[in-house]
Amino acid sequence: MPCNCPHTAHNVPYVRNSSTEIAQTGTVEEDMDKAVALFLGHLQDRNRAPLTVARYGELLRRFSAFARAELHREDVRPGDLDKALVAAFVRDAEPGQRLAPSTRNARLACLRTFFRWLVSEEKLDRDPSASVEYAKLPESSATFLTA
């Protein structure tokens, strides 16, 4: 059933199918918000920069809200997420706009770090972001200083 939401995964070419969906990705009992809070605590324990922790927290809360809207549920667990949802969030922008490759890559890096931590903590069986590819960055030419 198509959704009229502007940010729904149904409106983008990357749709869920047998190669992108996985049955219950994980075993996490807690909801997404609790998992995010635990992950941010882990980052602080590892002495990550406060701005990194804040940025990851912001992105993960946005991803959680995005997932709830996409899945049409009030509560989402990390085990409910799949590759298609991750890819849709990485690309998600306001209607008529396109995110820069560096922004998409920053989002994906954040999600990968989060999901890898969940897997390492045995809270998730599989990382749904593992096979999502980073966006290709445009080549930059060398800048030379002249006198």
PDB file of N, CA and C in Angstrom, residues 16-93:
ATOM      1  N   ARG A  16      12.437  -2.377  -0.532  1.00  0.00           N
ATOM      2  CA  ARG A  16      12.665  -3.642   0.152  1.00  0.00           C
ATOM      3  C   ARG A  16      12.311  -4.796  -0.785  1.00  0.00           C
ATOM      4  N   ASN A  17      13.175  -5.792  -0.811  1.00  0.00           N
ATOM      5  CA  ASN A  17      12.902  -7.016  -1.546  1.00  0.00           C
ATOM      6  C   ASN A  17      13.644  -8.145  -0.849  1.00  0.00           C
ATOM      7  N   SER A  18      13.617  -9.299  -1.402  1.00  0.00           N
ATOM      8  CA  SER A  18      14.213 -10.439  -0.714  1.00  0.00           C
ATOM      9  C   SER A  18      15.712 -10.283  -0.493  1.00  0.00           C
ATOM     10  N   SER A  19      16.405  -9.490  -1.308  1.00  0.00           N
ATOM     11  CA  SER A  19      17.842  -9.335  -1.114  1.00  0.00           C
ATOM     12  C   SER A  19      18.174  -8.251  -0.098  1.00  0.00           C
ATOM     13  N   THR A  20      17.226  -7.363   0.215  1.00  0.00           N
ATOM     14  CA  THR A  20      17.509  -6.305   1.179  1.00  0.00           C
ATOM     15  C   THR A  20      16.826  -6.525   2.508  1.00  0.00           C
ATOM     16  N   GLU A  21      15.787  -7.319   2.536  1.00  0.00           N
ATOM     17  CA  GLU A  21      15.093  -7.584   3.785  1.00  0.00           C
ATOM     18  C   GLU A  21      15.737  -8.760   4.480  1.00  0.00           C
ATOM     19  N   ILE A  22      15.741  -8.685   5.766  1.00  0.00           N
ATOM     20  CA  ILE A  22      16.168  -9.828   6.544  1.00  0.00           C
ATOM     21  C   ILE A  22      15.149 -10.006   7.646  1.00  0.00           C
ATOM     22  N   ALA A  23      14.863 -11.226   7.939  1.00  0.00           N
ATOM     23  CA  ALA A  23      13.910 -11.483   9.005  1.00  0.00           C
ATOM     24  C   ALA A  23      14.557 -11.078  10.316  1.00  0.00           C
ATOM     25  N   GLN A  24      13.816 -10.405  11.172  1.00  0.00           N
ATOM     26  CA  GLN A  24      14.288  -9.951  12.474  1.00  0.00           C
ATOM     27  C   GLN A  24      15.807  -9.946  12.552  1.00  0.00           C
ATOM     28  N   THR A  25      16.384  -8.788  12.314  1.00  0.00           N
ATOM     29  CA  THR A  25      17.830  -8.652  12.294  1.00  0.00           C
ATOM     30  C   THR A  25      18.468  -9.065  13.600  1.00  0.00           C
ATOM     31  N   GLY A  26      17.824  -8.810  14.713  1.00  0.00           N
ATOM     32  CA  GLY A  26      18.544  -9.012  15.956  1.00  0.00           C
ATOM     33  C   GLY A  26      17.728  -9.498  17.110  1.00  0.00           C
ATOM     34  N   THR A  27      18.342  -9.359  18.259  1.00  0.00           N
ATOM     35  CA  THR A  27      17.775  -9.879  19.480  1.00  0.00           C
ATOM     36  C   THR A  27      17.592  -8.795  20.535  1.00  0.00           C
ATOM     37  N   VAL A  28      17.717  -7.555  20.169  1.00  0.00           N
ATOM     38  CA  VAL A  28      17.628  -6.469  21.134  1.00  0.00           C
ATOM     39  C   VAL A  28      16.226  -6.406  21.719  1.00  0.00           C
ATOM     40  N   GLU A  29      16.145  -6.449  23.020  1.00  0.00           N
ATOM     41  CA  GLU A  29      14.857  -6.352  23.684  1.00  0.00           C
ATOM     42  C   GLU A  29      14.467  -4.903  23.918  1.00  0.00           C
ATOM     43  N   GLU A  30      15.479  -4.055  24.164  1.00  0.00           N
ATOM     44  CA  GLU A  30      15.151  -2.663  24.448  1.00  0.00           C
ATOM     45  C   GLU A  30      14.802  -1.917  23.171  1.00  0.00           C
ATOM     46  N   ASP A  31      14.119  -0.808  23.343  1.00  0.00           N
ATOM     47  CA  ASP A  31      13.742  -0.020  22.184  1.00  0.00           C
ATOM     48  C   ASP A  31      14.941   0.781  21.677  1.00  0.00           C
ATOM     49  N   MET A  32      14.740   1.414  20.560  1.00  0.00           N
ATOM     50  CA  MET A  32      15.804   2.150  19.892  1.00  0.00           C
ATOM     51  C   MET A  32      16.365   3.264  20.782  1.00  0.00           C
ATOM     52  N   ASP A  33      15.490   3.994  21.472  1.00  0.00           N
ATOM     53  CA  ASP A  33      15.953   5.108  22.299  1.00  0.00           C
ATOM     54  C   ASP A  33      16.882   4.633  23.413  1.00  0.00           C
ATOM     55  N   LYS A  34      16.567   3.499  24.017  1.00  0.00           N
ATOM     56  CA  LYS A  34      17.426   2.964  25.072  1.00  0.00           C
ATOM     57  C   LYS A  34      18.758   2.500  24.488  1.00  0.00           C
ATOM     58  N   ALA A  35      18.709   1.858  23.328  1.00  0.00           N
ATOM     59  CA  ALA A  35      19.944   1.400  22.679  1.00  0.00           C
ATOM     60  C   ALA A  35      20.832   2.590  22.326  1.00  0.00           C
ATOM     61  N   VAL A  36      20.222   3.676  21.841  1.00  0.00           N
ATOM     62  CA  VAL A  36      20.992   4.881  21.508  1.00  0.00           C
ATOM     63  C   VAL A  36      21.636   5.458  22.763  1.00  0.00           C
ATOM     64  N   ALA A  37      20.873   5.533  23.856  1.00  0.00           N
ATOM     65  CA  ALA A  37      21.417   6.068  25.107  1.00  0.00           C
ATOM     66  C   ALA A  37      22.602   5.240  25.595  1.00  0.00           C
ATOM     67  N   LEU A  38      22.491   3.917  25.511  1.00  0.00           N
ATOM     68  CA  LEU A  38      23.598   3.047  25.918  1.00  0.00           C
ATOM     69  C   LEU A  38      24.816   3.253  25.023  1.00  0.00           C
ATOM     70  N   PHE A  39      24.576   3.402  23.732  1.00  0.00           N
ATOM     71  CA  PHE A  39      25.675   3.619  22.781  1.00  0.00           C
ATOM     72  C   PHE A  39      26.379   4.952  23.045  1.00  0.00           C
ATOM     73  N   LEU A  40      25.610   5.998  23.296  1.00  0.00           N
ATOM     74  CA  LEU A  40      26.223   7.297  23.576  1.00  0.00           C
ATOM     75  C   LEU A  40      27.043   7.249  24.867  1.00  0.00           C
ATOM     76  N   GLY A  41      26.563   6.508  25.861  1.00  0.00           N
ATOM     77  CA  GLY A  41      27.337   6.295  27.082  1.00  0.00           C
ATOM     78  C   GLY A  41      28.644   5.578  26.783  1.00  0.00           C
ATOM     79  N   HIS A  42      28.580   4.594  25.891  1.00  0.00           N
ATOM     80  CA  HIS A  42      29.784   3.869  25.476  1.00  0.00           C
ATOM     81  C   HIS A  42      30.791   4.824  24.822  1.00  0.00           C
ATOM     82  N   LEU A  43      30.295   5.703  23.940  1.00  0.00           N
ATOM     83  CA  LEU A  43      31.192   6.660  23.287  1.00  0.00           C
ATOM     84  C   LEU A  43      31.847   7.580  24.311  1.00  0.00           C
ATOM     85  N   GLN A  44      31.085   8.028  25.295  1.00  0.00           N
ATOM     86  CA  GLN A  44      31.646   8.892  26.338  1.00  0.00           C
ATOM     87  C   GLN A  44      32.676   8.133  27.165  1.00  0.00           C
ATOM     88  N   ASP A  45      32.388   6.873  27.474  1.00  0.00           N
ATOM     89  CA  ASP A  45      33.344   6.048  28.216  1.00  0.00           C
ATOM     90  C   ASP A  45      34.641   5.865  27.449  1.00  0.00           C
ATOM     91  N   ARG A  46      34.548   5.874  26.127  1.00  0.00           N
ATOM     92  CA  ARG A  46      35.730   5.712  25.269  1.00  0.00           C
ATOM     93  C   ARG A  46      36.415   7.050  24.990  1.00  0.00           C
ATOM     94  N   ASN A  47      35.988   8.093  25.686  1.00  0.00           N
ATOM     95  CA  ASN A  47      36.589   9.428  25.559  1.00  0.00           C
ATOM     96  C   ASN A  47      36.481  10.027  24.167  1.00  0.00           C
ATOM     97  N   ARG A  48      35.376   9.777  23.506  1.00  0.00           N
ATOM     98  CA  ARG A  48      35.154  10.399  22.205  1.00  0.00           C
ATOM     99  C   ARG A  48      34.870  11.881  22.405  1.00  0.00           C
ATOM    100  N   ALA A  49      35.173  12.661  21.416  1.00  0.00           N
ATOM    101  CA  ALA A  49      34.981  14.108  21.495  1.00  0.00           C
ATOM    102  C   ALA A  49      33.516  14.428  21.775  1.00  0.00           C
ATOM    103  N   PRO A  50      33.263  15.398  22.656  1.00  0.00           N
ATOM    104  CA  PRO A  50      31.873  15.751  22.977  1.00  0.00           C
ATOM    105  C   PRO A  50      31.044  16.109  21.746  1.00  0.00           C
ATOM    106  N   LEU A  51      31.645  16.767  20.757  1.00  0.00           N
ATOM    107  CA  LEU A  51      30.892  17.108  19.551  1.00  0.00           C
ATOM    108  C   LEU A  51      30.549  15.865  18.732  1.00  0.00           C
ATOM    109  N   THR A  52      31.427  14.879  18.741  1.00  0.00           N
ATOM    110  CA  THR A  52      31.140  13.621  18.051  1.00  0.00           C
ATOM    111  C   THR A  52      29.963  12.921  18.723  1.00  0.00           C
ATOM    112  N   VAL A  53      29.990  12.850  20.039  1.00  0.00           N
ATOM    113  CA  VAL A  53      28.907  12.208  20.780  1.00  0.00           C
ATOM    114  C   VAL A  53      27.591  12.943  20.521  1.00  0.00           C
ATOM    115  N   ALA A  54      27.633  14.275  20.550  1.00  0.00           N
ATOM    116  CA  ALA A  54      26.417  15.059  20.308  1.00  0.00           C
ATOM    117  C   ALA A  54      25.901  14.841  18.891  1.00  0.00           C
ATOM    118  N   ARG A  55      26.786  14.850  17.908  1.00  0.00           N
ATOM    119  CA  ARG A  55      26.378  14.670  16.510  1.00  0.00           C
ATOM    120  C   ARG A  55      25.807  13.271  16.282  1.00  0.00           C
ATOM    121  N   TYR A  56      26.468  12.243  16.827  1.00  0.00           N
ATOM    122  CA  TYR A  56      25.950  10.882  16.695  1.00  0.00           C
ATOM    123  C   TYR A  56      24.590  10.770  17.368  1.00  0.00           C
ATOM    124  N   GLY A  57      24.445  11.379  18.540  1.00  0.00           N
ATOM    125  CA  GLY A  57      23.162  11.350  19.229  1.00  0.00           C
ATOM    126  C   GLY A  57      22.065  11.976  18.397  1.00  0.00           C
ATOM    127  N   GLU A  58      22.359  13.122  17.800  1.00  0.00           N
ATOM    128  CA  GLU A  58      21.377  13.811  16.947  1.00  0.00           C
ATOM    129  C   GLU A  58      20.994  12.946  15.750  1.00  0.00           C
ATOM    130  N   LEU A  59      21.984  12.390  15.075  1.00  0.00           N
ATOM    131  CA  LEU A  59      21.711  11.563  13.897  1.00  0.00           C
ATOM    132  C   LEU A  59      20.923  10.298  14.261  1.00  0.00           C
ATOM    133  N   LEU A  60      21.278   9.671  15.358  1.00  0.00           N
ATOM    134  CA  LEU A  60      20.585   8.444  15.746  1.00  0.00           C
ATOM    135  C   LEU A  60      19.154   8.727  16.189  1.00  0.00           C
ATOM    136  N   ARG A  61      18.914   9.868  16.837  1.00  0.00           N
ATOM    137  CA  ARG A  61      17.532  10.225  17.189  1.00  0.00           C
ATOM    138  C   ARG A  61      16.717  10.522  15.924  1.00  0.00           C
ATOM    139  N   ARG A  62      17.340  11.172  14.947  1.00  0.00           N
ATOM    140  CA  ARG A  62      16.648  11.424  13.672  1.00  0.00           C
ATOM    141  C   ARG A  62      16.364  10.109  12.951  1.00  0.00           C
ATOM    142  N   PHE A  63      17.325   9.190  12.992  1.00  0.00           N
ATOM    143  CA  PHE A  63      17.125   7.886  12.366  1.00  0.00           C
ATOM    144  C   PHE A  63      15.995   7.128  13.056  1.00  0.00           C
ATOM    145  N   SER A  64      15.945   7.200  14.370  1.00  0.00           N
ATOM    146  CA  SER A  64      14.877   6.534  15.115  1.00  0.00           C
ATOM    147  C   SER A  64      13.510   7.096  14.726  1.00  0.00           C
ATOM    148  N   ALA A  65      13.401   8.416  14.637  1.00  0.00           N
ATOM    149  CA  ALA A  65      12.134   9.048  14.231  1.00  0.00           C
ATOM    150  C   ALA A  65      11.785   8.655  12.795  1.00  0.00           C
ATOM    151  N   PHE A  66      12.782   8.624  11.918  1.00  0.00           N
ATOM    152  CA  PHE A  66      12.591   8.224  10.530  1.00  0.00           C
ATOM    153  C   PHE A  66      12.072   6.783  10.466  1.00  0.00           C
ATOM    154  N   ALA A  67      12.684   5.896  11.247  1.00  0.00           N
ATOM    155  CA  ALA A  67      12.279   4.486  11.246  1.00  0.00           C
ATOM    156  C   ALA A  67      10.849   4.328  11.750  1.00  0.00           C
ATOM    157  N   ARG A  68      10.497   5.051  12.804  1.00  0.00           N
ATOM    158  CA  ARG A  68       9.122   4.967  13.313  1.00  0.00           C
ATOM    159  C   ARG A  68       8.125   5.419  12.245  1.00  0.00           C
ATOM    160  N   ALA A  69       8.455   6.496  11.534  1.00  0.00           N
ATOM    161  CA  ALA A  69       7.558   6.990  10.486  1.00  0.00           C
ATOM    162  C   ALA A  69       7.470   5.994   9.323  1.00  0.00           C
ATOM    163  N   GLU A  70       8.598   5.450   8.927  1.00  0.00           N
ATOM    164  CA  GLU A  70       8.623   4.511   7.801  1.00  0.00           C
ATOM    165  C   GLU A  70       7.892   3.203   8.113  1.00  0.00           C
ATOM    166  N   LEU A  71       8.076   2.734   9.334  1.00  0.00           N
ATOM    167  CA  LEU A  71       7.477   1.453   9.718  1.00  0.00           C
ATOM    168  C   LEU A  71       6.079   1.622  10.299  1.00  0.00           C
ATOM    169  N   HIS A  72       5.645   2.880  10.421  1.00  0.00           N
ATOM    170  CA  HIS A  72       4.310   3.195  10.938  1.00  0.00           C
ATOM    171  C   HIS A  72       4.083   2.569  12.315  1.00  0.00           C
ATOM    172  N   ARG A  73       5.083   2.747  13.179  1.00  0.00           N
ATOM    173  CA  ARG A  73       4.995   2.214  14.541  1.00  0.00           C
ATOM    174  C   ARG A  73       5.518   3.257  15.519  1.00  0.00           C
ATOM    175  N   GLU A  74       4.994   3.195  16.733  1.00  0.00           N
ATOM    176  CA  GLU A  74       5.463   4.122  17.767  1.00  0.00           C
ATOM    177  C   GLU A  74       6.762   3.650  18.401  1.00  0.00           C
ATOM    178  N   ASP A  75       6.949   2.355  18.490  1.00  0.00           N
ATOM    179  CA  ASP A  75       8.159   1.796  19.086  1.00  0.00           C
ATOM    180  C   ASP A  75       8.899   0.970  18.045  1.00  0.00           C
ATOM    181  N   VAL A  76      10.191   1.239  17.933  1.00  0.00           N
ATOM    182  CA  VAL A  76      11.028   0.502  17.003  1.00  0.00           C
ATOM    183  C   VAL A  76      12.223  -0.021  17.778  1.00  0.00           C
ATOM    184  N   ARG A  77      12.569  -1.258  17.517  1.00  0.00           N
ATOM    185  CA  ARG A  77      13.760  -1.857  18.116  1.00  0.00           C
ATOM    186  C   ARG A  77      14.830  -1.975  17.047  1.00  0.00           C
ATOM    187  N   PRO A  78      16.104  -1.932  17.417  1.00  0.00           N
ATOM    188  CA  PRO A  78      17.167  -2.071  16.409  1.00  0.00           C
ATOM    189  C   PRO A  78      17.024  -3.338  15.567  1.00  0.00           C
ATOM    190  N   GLY A  79      16.479  -4.401  16.122  1.00  0.00           N
ATOM    191  CA  GLY A  79      16.285  -5.633  15.369  1.00  0.00           C
ATOM    192  C   GLY A  79      15.228  -5.532  14.289  1.00  0.00           C
ATOM    193  N   ASP A  80      14.429  -4.468  14.314  1.00  0.00           N
ATOM    194  CA  ASP A  80      13.384  -4.270  13.306  1.00  0.00           C
ATOM    195  C   ASP A  80      13.915  -3.607  12.037  1.00  0.00           C
ATOM    196  N   LEU A  81      15.142  -3.138  12.066  1.00  0.00           N
ATOM    197  CA  LEU A  81      15.673  -2.329  10.973  1.00  0.00           C
ATOM    198  C   LEU A  81      16.336  -3.193   9.919  1.00  0.00           C
ATOM    199  N   ASP A  82      16.265  -2.755   8.670  1.00  0.00           N
ATOM    200  CA  ASP A  82      16.870  -3.503   7.579  1.00  0.00           C
ATOM    201  C   ASP A  82      17.681  -2.580   6.668  1.00  0.00           C
ATOM    202  N   LYS A  83      18.338  -3.192   5.707  1.00  0.00           N
ATOM    203  CA  LYS A  83      19.211  -2.470   4.788  1.00  0.00           C
ATOM    204  C   LYS A  83      18.459  -1.384   4.027  1.00  0.00           C
ATOM    205  N   ALA A  84      17.265  -1.670   3.585  1.00  0.00           N
ATOM    206  CA  ALA A  84      16.500  -0.688   2.806  1.00  0.00           C
ATOM    207  C   ALA A  84      16.191   0.556   3.632  1.00  0.00           C
ATOM    208  N   LEU A  85      15.880   0.367   4.890  1.00  0.00           N
ATOM    209  CA  LEU A  85      15.581   1.502   5.761  1.00  0.00           C
ATOM    210  C   LEU A  85      16.838   2.334   6.008  1.00  0.00           C
ATOM    211  N   VAL A  86      17.955   1.672   6.222  1.00  0.00           N
ATOM    212  CA  VAL A  86      19.228   2.375   6.412  1.00  0.00           C
ATOM    213  C   VAL A  86      19.567   3.181   5.164  1.00  0.00           C
ATOM    214  N   ALA A  87      19.457   2.558   4.002  1.00  0.00           N
ATOM    215  CA  ALA A  87      19.776   3.245   2.745  1.00  0.00           C
ATOM    216  C   ALA A  87      18.840   4.422   2.503  1.00  0.00           C
ATOM    217  N   ALA A  88      17.561   4.262   2.820  1.00  0.00           N
ATOM    218  CA  ALA A  88      16.602   5.350   2.637  1.00  0.00           C
ATOM    219  C   ALA A  88      16.931   6.523   3.546  1.00  0.00           C
ATOM    220  N   PHE A  89      17.331   6.258   4.798  1.00  0.00           N
ATOM    221  CA  PHE A  89      17.689   7.347   5.706  1.00  0.00           C
ATOM    222  C   PHE A  89      18.952   8.053   5.255  1.00  0.00           C
ATOM    223  N   VAL A  90      19.919   7.287   4.799  1.00  0.00           N
ATOM    224  CA  VAL A  90      21.184   7.882   4.348  1.00  0.00           C
ATOM    225  C   VAL A  90      20.924   8.861   3.203  1.00  0.00           C
ATOM    226  N   ARG A  91      19.977   8.547   2.337  1.00  0.00           N
ATOM    227  CA  ARG A  91      19.650   9.404   1.191  1.00  0.00           C
ATOM    228  C   ARG A  91      18.592  10.452   1.496  1.00  0.00           C
ATOM    229  N   ASP A  92      17.875  10.333   2.608  1.00  0.00           N
ATOM    230  CA  ASP A  92      16.721  11.181   2.895  1.00  0.00           C
ATOM    231  C   ASP A  92      17.080  12.661   2.947  1.00  0.00           C
ATOM    232  N   ALA A  93      16.332  13.451   2.199  1.00  0.00           N
ATOM    233  CA  ALA A  93      16.496  14.904   2.176  1.00  0.00           C
ATOM    234  C   ALA A  93      15.116  15.525   2.025  1.00  0.00           C
TER     235      ALA A  93
END
